[in-house]
mmCIF file of C-alpha atoms in Angstrom:
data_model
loop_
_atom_site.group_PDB
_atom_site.id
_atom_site.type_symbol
_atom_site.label_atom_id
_atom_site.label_comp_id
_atom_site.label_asym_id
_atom_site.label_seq_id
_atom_site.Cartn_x
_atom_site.Cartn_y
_atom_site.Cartn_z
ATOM 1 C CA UNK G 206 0.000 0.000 0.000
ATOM 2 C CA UNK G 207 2.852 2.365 0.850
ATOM 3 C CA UNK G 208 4.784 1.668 -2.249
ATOM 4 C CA UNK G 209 1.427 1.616 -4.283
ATOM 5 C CA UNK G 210 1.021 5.804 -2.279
ATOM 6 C CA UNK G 211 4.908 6.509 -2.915
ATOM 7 C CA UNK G 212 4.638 5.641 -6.958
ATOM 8 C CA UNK G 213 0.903 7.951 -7.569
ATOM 9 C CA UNK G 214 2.879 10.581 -5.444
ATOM 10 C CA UNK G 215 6.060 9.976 -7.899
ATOM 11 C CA UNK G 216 3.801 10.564 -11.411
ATOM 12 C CA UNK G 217 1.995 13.897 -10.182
ATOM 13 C CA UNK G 218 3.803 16.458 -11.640
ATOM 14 C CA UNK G 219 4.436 19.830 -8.547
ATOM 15 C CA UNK G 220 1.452 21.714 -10.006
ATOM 16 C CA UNK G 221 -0.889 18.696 -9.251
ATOM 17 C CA UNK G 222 0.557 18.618 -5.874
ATOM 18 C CA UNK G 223 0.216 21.903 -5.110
ATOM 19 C CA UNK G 224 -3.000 21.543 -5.947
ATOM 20 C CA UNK G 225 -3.763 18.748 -3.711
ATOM 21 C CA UNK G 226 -2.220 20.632 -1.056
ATOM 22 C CA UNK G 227 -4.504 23.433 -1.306
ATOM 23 C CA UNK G 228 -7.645 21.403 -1.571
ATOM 24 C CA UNK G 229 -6.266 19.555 2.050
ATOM 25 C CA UNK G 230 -4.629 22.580 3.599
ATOM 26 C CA UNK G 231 -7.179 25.141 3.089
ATOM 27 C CA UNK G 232 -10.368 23.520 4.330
ATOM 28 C CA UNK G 233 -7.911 22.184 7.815
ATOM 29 C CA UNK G 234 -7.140 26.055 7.840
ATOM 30 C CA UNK G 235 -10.443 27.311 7.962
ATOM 31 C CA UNK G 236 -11.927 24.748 10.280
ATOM 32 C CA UNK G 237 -8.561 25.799 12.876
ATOM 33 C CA UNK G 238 -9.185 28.962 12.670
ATOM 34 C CA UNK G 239 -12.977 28.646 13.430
ATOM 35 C CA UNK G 240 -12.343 26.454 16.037
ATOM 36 C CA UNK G 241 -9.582 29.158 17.681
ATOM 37 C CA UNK G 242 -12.230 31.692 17.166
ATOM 38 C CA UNK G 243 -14.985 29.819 18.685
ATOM 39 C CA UNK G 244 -12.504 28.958 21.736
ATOM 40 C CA UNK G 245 -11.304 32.474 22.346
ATOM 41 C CA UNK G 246 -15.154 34.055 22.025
ATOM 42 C CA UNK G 247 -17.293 31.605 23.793
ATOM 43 C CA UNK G 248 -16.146 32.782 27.597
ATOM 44 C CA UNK G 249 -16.986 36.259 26.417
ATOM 45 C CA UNK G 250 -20.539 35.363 26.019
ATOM 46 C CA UNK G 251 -22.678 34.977 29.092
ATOM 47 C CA UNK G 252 -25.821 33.757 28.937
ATOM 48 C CA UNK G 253 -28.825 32.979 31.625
ATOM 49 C CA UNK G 254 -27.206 29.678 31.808
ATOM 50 C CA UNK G 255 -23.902 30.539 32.102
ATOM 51 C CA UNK G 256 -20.826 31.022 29.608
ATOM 52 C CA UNK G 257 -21.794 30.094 26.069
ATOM 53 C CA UNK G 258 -19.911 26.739 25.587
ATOM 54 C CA UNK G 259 -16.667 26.132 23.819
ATOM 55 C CA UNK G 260 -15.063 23.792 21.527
ATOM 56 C CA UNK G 261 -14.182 21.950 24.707
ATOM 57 C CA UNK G 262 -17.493 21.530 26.503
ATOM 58 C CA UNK G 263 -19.421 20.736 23.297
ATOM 59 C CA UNK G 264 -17.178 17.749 22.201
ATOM 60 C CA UNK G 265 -17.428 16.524 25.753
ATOM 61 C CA UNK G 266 -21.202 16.312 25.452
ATOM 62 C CA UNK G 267 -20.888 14.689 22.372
ATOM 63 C CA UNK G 268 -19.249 12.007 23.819
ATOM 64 C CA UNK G 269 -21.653 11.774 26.781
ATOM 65 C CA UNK G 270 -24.742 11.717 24.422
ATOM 66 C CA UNK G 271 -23.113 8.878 23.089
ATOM 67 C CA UNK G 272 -22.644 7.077 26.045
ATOM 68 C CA UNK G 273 -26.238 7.622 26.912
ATOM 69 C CA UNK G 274 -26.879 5.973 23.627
ATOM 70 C CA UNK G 275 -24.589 3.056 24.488
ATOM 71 C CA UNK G 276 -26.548 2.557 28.033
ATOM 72 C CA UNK G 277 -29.530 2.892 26.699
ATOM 73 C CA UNK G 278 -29.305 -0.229 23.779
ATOM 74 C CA UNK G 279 -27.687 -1.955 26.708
ATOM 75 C CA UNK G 280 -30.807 -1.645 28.806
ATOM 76 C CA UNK G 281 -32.923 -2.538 26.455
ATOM 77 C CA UNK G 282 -30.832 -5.533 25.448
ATOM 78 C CA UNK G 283 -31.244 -6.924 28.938
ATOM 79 C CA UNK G 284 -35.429 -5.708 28.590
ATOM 80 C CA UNK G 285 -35.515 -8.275 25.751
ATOM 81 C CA UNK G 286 -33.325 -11.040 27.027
ATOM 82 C CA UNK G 287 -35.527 -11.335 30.524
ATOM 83 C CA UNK G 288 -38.808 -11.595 28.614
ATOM 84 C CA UNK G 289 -37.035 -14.146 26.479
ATOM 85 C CA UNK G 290 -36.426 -15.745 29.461
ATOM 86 C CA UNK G 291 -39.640 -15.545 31.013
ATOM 87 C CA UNK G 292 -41.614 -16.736 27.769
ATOM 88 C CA UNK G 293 -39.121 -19.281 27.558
ATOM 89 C CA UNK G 294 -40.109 -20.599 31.170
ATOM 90 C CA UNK G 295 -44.129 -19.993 30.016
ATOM 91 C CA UNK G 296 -43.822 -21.760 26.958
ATOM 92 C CA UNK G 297 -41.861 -24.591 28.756
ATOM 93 C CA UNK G 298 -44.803 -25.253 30.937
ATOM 94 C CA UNK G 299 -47.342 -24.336 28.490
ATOM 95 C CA UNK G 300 -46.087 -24.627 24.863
ATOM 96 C CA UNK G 301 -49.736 -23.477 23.407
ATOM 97 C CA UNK G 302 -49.707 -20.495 25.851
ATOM 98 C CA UNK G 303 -49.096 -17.308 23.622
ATOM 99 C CA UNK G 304 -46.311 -14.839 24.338
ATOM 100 C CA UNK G 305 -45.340 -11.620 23.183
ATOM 101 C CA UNK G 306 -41.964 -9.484 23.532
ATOM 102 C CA UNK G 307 -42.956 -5.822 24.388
ATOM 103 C CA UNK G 308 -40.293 -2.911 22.820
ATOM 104 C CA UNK G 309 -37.834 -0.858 25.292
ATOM 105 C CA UNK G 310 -40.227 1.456 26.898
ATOM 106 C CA UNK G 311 -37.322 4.033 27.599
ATOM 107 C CA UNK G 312 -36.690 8.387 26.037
ATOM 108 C CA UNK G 313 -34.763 7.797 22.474
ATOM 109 C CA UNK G 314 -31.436 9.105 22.528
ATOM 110 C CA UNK G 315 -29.986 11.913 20.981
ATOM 111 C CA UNK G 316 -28.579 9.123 18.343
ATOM 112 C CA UNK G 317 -32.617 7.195 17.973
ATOM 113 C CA UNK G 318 -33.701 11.069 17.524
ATOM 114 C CA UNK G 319 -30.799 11.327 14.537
ATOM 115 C CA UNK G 320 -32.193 8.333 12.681
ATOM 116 C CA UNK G 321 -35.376 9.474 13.471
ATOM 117 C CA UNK G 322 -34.999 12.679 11.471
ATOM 118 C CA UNK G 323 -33.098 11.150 8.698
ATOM 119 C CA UNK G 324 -36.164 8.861 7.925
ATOM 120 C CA UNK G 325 -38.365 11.425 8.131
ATOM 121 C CA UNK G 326 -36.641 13.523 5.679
ATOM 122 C CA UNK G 327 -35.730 11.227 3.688
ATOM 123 C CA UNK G 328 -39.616 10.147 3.243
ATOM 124 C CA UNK G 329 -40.647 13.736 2.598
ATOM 125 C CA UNK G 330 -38.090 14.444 0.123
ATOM 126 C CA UNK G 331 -38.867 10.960 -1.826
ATOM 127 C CA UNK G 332 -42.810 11.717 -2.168
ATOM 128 C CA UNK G 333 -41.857 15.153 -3.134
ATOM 129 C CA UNK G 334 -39.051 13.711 -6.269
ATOM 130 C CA UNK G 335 -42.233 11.395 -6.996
ATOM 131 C CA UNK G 336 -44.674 14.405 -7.182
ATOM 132 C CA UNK G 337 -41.808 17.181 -8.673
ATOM 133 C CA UNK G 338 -40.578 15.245 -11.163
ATOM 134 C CA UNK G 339 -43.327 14.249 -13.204
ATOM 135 C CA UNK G 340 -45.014 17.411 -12.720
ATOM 136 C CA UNK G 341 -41.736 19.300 -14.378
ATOM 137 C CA UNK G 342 -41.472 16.903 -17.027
ATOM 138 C CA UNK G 343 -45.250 17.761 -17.696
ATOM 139 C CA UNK G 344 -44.810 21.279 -17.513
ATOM 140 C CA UNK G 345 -41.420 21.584 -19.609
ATOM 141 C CA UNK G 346 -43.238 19.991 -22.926
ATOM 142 C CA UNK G 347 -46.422 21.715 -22.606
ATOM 143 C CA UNK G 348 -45.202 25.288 -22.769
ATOM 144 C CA UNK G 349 -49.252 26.118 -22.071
ATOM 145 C CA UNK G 350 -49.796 24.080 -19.587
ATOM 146 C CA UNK G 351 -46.717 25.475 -17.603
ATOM 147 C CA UNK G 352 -47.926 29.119 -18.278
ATOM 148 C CA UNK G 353 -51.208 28.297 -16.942
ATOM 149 C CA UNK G 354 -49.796 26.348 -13.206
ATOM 150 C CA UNK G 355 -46.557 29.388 -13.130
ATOM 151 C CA UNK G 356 -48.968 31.491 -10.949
ATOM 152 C CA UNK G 357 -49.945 29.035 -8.630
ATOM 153 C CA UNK G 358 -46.443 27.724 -8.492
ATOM 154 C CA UNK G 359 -44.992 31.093 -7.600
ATOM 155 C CA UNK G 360 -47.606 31.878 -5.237
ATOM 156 C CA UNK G 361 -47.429 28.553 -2.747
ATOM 157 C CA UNK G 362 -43.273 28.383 -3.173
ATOM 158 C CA UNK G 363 -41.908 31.097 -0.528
ATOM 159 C CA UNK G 364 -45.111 30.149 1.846
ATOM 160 C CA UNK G 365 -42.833 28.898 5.346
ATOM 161 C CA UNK G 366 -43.169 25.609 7.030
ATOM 162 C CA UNK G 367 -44.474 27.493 10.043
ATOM 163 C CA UNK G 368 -47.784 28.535 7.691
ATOM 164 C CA UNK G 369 -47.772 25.085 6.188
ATOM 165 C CA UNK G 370 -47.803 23.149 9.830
ATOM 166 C CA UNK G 371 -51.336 24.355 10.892
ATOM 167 C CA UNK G 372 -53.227 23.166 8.197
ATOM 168 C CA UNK G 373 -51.459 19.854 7.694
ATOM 169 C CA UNK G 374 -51.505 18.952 11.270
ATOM 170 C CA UNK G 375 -55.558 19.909 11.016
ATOM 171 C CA UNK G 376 -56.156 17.933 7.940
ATOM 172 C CA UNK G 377 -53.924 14.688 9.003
ATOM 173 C CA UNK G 378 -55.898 14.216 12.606
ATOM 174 C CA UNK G 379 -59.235 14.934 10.989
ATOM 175 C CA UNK G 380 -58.209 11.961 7.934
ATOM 176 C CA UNK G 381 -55.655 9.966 9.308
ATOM 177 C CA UNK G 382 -58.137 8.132 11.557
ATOM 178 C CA UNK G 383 -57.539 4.446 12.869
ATOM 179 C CA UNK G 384 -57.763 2.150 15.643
ATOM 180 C CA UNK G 385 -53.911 0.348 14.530
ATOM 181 C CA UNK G 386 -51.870 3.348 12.764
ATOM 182 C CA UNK G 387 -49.605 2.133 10.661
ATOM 183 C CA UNK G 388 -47.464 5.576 11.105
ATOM 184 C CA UNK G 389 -47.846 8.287 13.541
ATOM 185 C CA UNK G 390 -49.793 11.024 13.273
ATOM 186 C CA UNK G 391 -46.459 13.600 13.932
ATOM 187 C CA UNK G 392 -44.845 11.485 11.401
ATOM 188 C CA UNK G 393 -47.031 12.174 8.608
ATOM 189 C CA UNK G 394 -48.007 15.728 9.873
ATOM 190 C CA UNK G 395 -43.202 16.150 9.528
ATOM 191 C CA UNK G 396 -43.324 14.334 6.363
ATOM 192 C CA UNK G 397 -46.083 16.002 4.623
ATOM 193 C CA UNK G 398 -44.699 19.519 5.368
ATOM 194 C CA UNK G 399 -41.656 18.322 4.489
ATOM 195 C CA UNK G 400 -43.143 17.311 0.844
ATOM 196 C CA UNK G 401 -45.023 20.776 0.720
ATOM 197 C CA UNK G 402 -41.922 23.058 1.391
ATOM 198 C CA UNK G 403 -39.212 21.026 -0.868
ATOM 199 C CA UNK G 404 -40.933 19.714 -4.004
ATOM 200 C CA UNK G 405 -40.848 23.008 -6.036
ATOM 201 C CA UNK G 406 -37.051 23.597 -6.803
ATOM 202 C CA UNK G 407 -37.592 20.311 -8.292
ATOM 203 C CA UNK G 408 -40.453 21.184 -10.006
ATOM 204 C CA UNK G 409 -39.318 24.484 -11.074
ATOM 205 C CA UNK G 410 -35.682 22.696 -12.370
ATOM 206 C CA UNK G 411 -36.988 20.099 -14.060
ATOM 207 C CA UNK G 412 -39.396 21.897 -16.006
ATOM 208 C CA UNK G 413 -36.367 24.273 -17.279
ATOM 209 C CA UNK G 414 -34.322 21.390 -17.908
ATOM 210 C CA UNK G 415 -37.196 19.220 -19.962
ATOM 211 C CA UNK G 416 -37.676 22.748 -22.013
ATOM 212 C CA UNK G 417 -34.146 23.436 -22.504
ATOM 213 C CA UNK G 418 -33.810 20.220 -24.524
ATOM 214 C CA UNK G 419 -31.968 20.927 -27.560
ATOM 215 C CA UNK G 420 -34.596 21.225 -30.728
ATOM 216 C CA UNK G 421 -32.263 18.897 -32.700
ATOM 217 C CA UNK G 422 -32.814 15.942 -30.750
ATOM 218 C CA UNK G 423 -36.846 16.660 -30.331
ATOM 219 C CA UNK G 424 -36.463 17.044 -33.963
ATOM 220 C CA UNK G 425 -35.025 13.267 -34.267
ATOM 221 C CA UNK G 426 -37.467 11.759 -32.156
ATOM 222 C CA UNK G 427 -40.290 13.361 -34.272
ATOM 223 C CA UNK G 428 -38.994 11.639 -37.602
ATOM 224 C CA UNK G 429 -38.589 8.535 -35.547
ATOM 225 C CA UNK G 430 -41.894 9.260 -34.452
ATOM 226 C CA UNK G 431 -40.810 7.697 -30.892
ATOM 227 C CA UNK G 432 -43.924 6.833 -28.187
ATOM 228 C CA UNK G 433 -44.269 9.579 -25.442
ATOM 229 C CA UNK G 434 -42.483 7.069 -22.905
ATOM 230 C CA UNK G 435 -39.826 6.715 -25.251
ATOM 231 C CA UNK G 436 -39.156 10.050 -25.981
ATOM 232 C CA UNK G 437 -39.244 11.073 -22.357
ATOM 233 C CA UNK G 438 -37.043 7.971 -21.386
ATOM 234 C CA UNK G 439 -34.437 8.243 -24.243
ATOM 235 C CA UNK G 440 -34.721 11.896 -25.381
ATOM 236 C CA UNK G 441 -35.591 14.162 -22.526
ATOM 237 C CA UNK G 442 -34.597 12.752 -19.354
ATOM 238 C CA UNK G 443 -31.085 12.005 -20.639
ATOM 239 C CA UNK G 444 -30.422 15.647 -21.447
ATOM 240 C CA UNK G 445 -32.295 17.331 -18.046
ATOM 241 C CA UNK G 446 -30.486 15.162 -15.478
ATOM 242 C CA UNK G 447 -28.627 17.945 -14.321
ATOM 243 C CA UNK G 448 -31.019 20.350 -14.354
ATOM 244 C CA UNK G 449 -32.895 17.558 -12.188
ATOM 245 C CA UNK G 450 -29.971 17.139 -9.663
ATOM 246 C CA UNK G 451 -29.668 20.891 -8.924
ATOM 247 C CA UNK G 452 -32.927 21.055 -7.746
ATOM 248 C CA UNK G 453 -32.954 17.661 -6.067
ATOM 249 C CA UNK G 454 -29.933 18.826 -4.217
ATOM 250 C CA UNK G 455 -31.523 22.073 -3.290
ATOM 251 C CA UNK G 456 -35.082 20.469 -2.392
ATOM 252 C CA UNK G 457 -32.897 18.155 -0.638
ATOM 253 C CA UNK G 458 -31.534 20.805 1.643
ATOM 254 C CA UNK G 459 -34.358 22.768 2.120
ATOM 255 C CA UNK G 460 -36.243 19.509 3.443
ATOM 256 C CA UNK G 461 -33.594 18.995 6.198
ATOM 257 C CA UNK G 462 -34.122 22.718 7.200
ATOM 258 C CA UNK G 463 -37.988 22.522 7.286
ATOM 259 C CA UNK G 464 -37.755 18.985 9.048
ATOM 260 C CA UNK G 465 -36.020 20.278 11.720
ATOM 261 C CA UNK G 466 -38.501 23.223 12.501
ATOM 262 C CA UNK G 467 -41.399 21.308 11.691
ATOM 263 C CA UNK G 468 -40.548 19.152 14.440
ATOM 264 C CA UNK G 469 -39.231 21.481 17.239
ATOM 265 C CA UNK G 470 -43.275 23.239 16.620
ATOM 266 C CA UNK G 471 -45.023 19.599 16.469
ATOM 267 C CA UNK G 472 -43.129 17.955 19.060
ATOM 268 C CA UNK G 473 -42.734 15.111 17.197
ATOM 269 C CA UNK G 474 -39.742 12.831 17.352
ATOM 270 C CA UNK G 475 -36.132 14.089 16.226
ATOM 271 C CA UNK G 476 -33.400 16.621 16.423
ATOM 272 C CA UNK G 477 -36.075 19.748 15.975
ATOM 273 C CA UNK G 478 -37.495 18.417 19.513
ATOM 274 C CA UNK G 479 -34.302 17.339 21.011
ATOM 275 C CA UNK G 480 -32.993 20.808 20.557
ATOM 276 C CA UNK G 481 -36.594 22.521 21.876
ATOM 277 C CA UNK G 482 -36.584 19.825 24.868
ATOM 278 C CA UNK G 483 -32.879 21.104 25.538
ATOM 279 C CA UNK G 484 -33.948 24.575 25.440
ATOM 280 C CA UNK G 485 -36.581 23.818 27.747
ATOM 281 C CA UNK G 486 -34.502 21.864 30.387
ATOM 282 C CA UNK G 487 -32.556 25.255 31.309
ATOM 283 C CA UNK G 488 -29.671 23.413 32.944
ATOM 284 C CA UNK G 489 -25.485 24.126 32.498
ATOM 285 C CA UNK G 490 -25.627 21.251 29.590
ATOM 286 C CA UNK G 491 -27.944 22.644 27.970
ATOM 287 C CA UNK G 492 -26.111 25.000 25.448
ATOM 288 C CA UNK G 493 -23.582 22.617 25.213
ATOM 289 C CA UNK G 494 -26.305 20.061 23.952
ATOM 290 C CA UNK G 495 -27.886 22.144 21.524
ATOM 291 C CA UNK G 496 -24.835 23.347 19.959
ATOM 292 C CA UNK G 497 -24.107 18.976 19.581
ATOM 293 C CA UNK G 498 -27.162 19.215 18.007
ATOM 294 C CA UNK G 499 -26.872 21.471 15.435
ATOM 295 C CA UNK G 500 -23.027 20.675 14.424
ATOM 296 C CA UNK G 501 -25.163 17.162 13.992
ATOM 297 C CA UNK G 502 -27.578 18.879 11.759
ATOM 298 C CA UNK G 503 -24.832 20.834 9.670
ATOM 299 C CA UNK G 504 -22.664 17.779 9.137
ATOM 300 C CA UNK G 505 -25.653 15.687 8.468
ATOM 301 C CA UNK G 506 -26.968 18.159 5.784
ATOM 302 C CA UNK G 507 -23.438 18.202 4.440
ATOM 303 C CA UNK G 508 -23.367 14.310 4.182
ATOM 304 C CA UNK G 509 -26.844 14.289 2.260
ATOM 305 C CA UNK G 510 -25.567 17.004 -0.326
ATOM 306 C CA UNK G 511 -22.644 14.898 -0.932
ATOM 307 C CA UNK G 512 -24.370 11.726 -1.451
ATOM 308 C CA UNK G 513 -26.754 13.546 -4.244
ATOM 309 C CA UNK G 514 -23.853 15.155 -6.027
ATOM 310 C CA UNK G 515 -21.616 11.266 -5.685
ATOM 311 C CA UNK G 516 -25.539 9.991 -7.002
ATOM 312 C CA UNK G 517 -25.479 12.374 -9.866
ATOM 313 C CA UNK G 518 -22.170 12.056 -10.947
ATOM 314 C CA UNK G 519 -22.735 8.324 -11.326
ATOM 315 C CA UNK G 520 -26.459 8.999 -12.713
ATOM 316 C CA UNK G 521 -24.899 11.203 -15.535
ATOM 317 C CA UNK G 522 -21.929 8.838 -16.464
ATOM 318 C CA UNK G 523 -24.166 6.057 -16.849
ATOM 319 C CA UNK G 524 -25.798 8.165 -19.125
#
């Protein structure tokens, strides 16, 4: 492996390096100097709860909320393992006797409230590329038919998450009615506003793309006189995938942003209510918690955006 570094380091030429340097270096310098920044400020800012917390007192959170997380799974290991046990011991005298293992009635953790979020978002964001995309592909070949939805389009894009939540949260409890849910109501009530607030770069992209399609290849797939399927599938979609992406990755990002709101206001499970529960609990680990919780929600947002661009890459080479 060495030998295999040693001989790509031997064939870049020093301009190559230097740029490989700067790509490494730079980022490193701005993160350092944040940090020092962050150190050197924090003490100077006092709050109701004391001294706004530093690099210091946040990472050692970080690693506390994880060993909350580790206690927890071990607790509800041994939950499961005794009523193994005990149906084990039931069934032994009565094997027709029927037995049930009950979930691990403890709080999530700060890490259950991360996955939490992420499956939230990621369900709102995939009914609103199922919705979006469609739609734009509709709109981009029907130059009418997009003049005629623009207004509406325009008018329900900027409306906030916080206008959105009332009305969804309404509708949901007065529809979503049943005596063995299959989700929760605070789920759908996250997921739909999530779906409301990030389908229309995606719309709005993908209609642009799908009408930006250069005329010589429409012009081909008349004379081949290619199905509507076809021509979408060979013609159009191949030539508005990036169009698509960029508004993927940006509905993408604005779902995380709305998730997290939508669920500090709800109160329904994940890192919006972790951070409001925080805020609530007013004690000295408080701020140190909640700024955890939001270098988790940068870094996580971060991670998604990379994923989309490594998915679009690969999306466009394929094609």
């Amino acid at each position: 492996m060495a030998t295999r570094s040693r001989n790509l380091l031997s064939r870049l030429g020093p301009n190559e390096l230097l740029a490989a340097g700067k790509q490494t270096l730079l980022p490193l310098i701005g993160i350092l100097v944040f940090l020092g920044f962050w150190h050197l400020a924090a003490p100077q800012v006092q709050t109701s709860l004391g001294a706004f917390p530093g690099p210091a007192q946040v990472w050692e959170q970080a690693g506390q909320l994880w060993q909350e997380h580790a206690n927890q799974r071990e607790r509800a290991s041994q939950f499961i393992a005794m009523q193994e046990q005990r149906n084990a011991r039931i069934l032994a005298d009565n094997p027709e006797a029927e037995v049930r293992i009950r979930s691990y009635p403890g709080a999530p953790t700060f890490i259950d409230q991360i996955g939490t979020s992420l499956v939230t978002v990621l369900s709102g964001f995939a009914l609103a590329t199922l919705i979006a995309v469609p739609l734009g592909i509709v709109f981009g070949l029907n130059r009418y038919f997009q003049a005629a939805v623009n207004p509406l389009i325009q008018i329900f894009k900027p409306v906030s998450p916080l206008a959105w939540l009332p009305l969804v949260t309404m509708v949901v409890s007065a529809t979503y009615v049943s005596d063995d849910p299959m989700f929760q109501k605070s789920f759908l009530t996250s997921m739909i506003t999530v779906t409301l607030c990030s389908l229309w770069p995606t719309l709005i992209n993908t209609s642009v793309g799908v009408a930006a399609v250069n005329p010589d290849l429409l012009n081909v797939s008349k004379v081949l006189k290619l199905s509507f399927w076809t021509h979408v599938r060979k013609v159009v979609l191949p030539s508005s995938v990036p169009m698509i992406f960029t508004g993927l990755r940006v509905s993408l990002g604005i779902a995380w942003m709305v998730l997290i709101a939508a669920e500090m206001l709800a109160q329904s499970p994940g890192l919006g209510k972790f951070v409001w529960d925080e805020f609530q609990n007013g004690s000295s680990q408080s701020l140190s918690r909640i700024m955890v919780a939001v270098l988790a929600i940068g870094f996580i947002g971060f991670l998604l955006d990379r994923v989309m661009l490594l998915i679009q890459k690969k999306v466009a080479w394929n094609e």
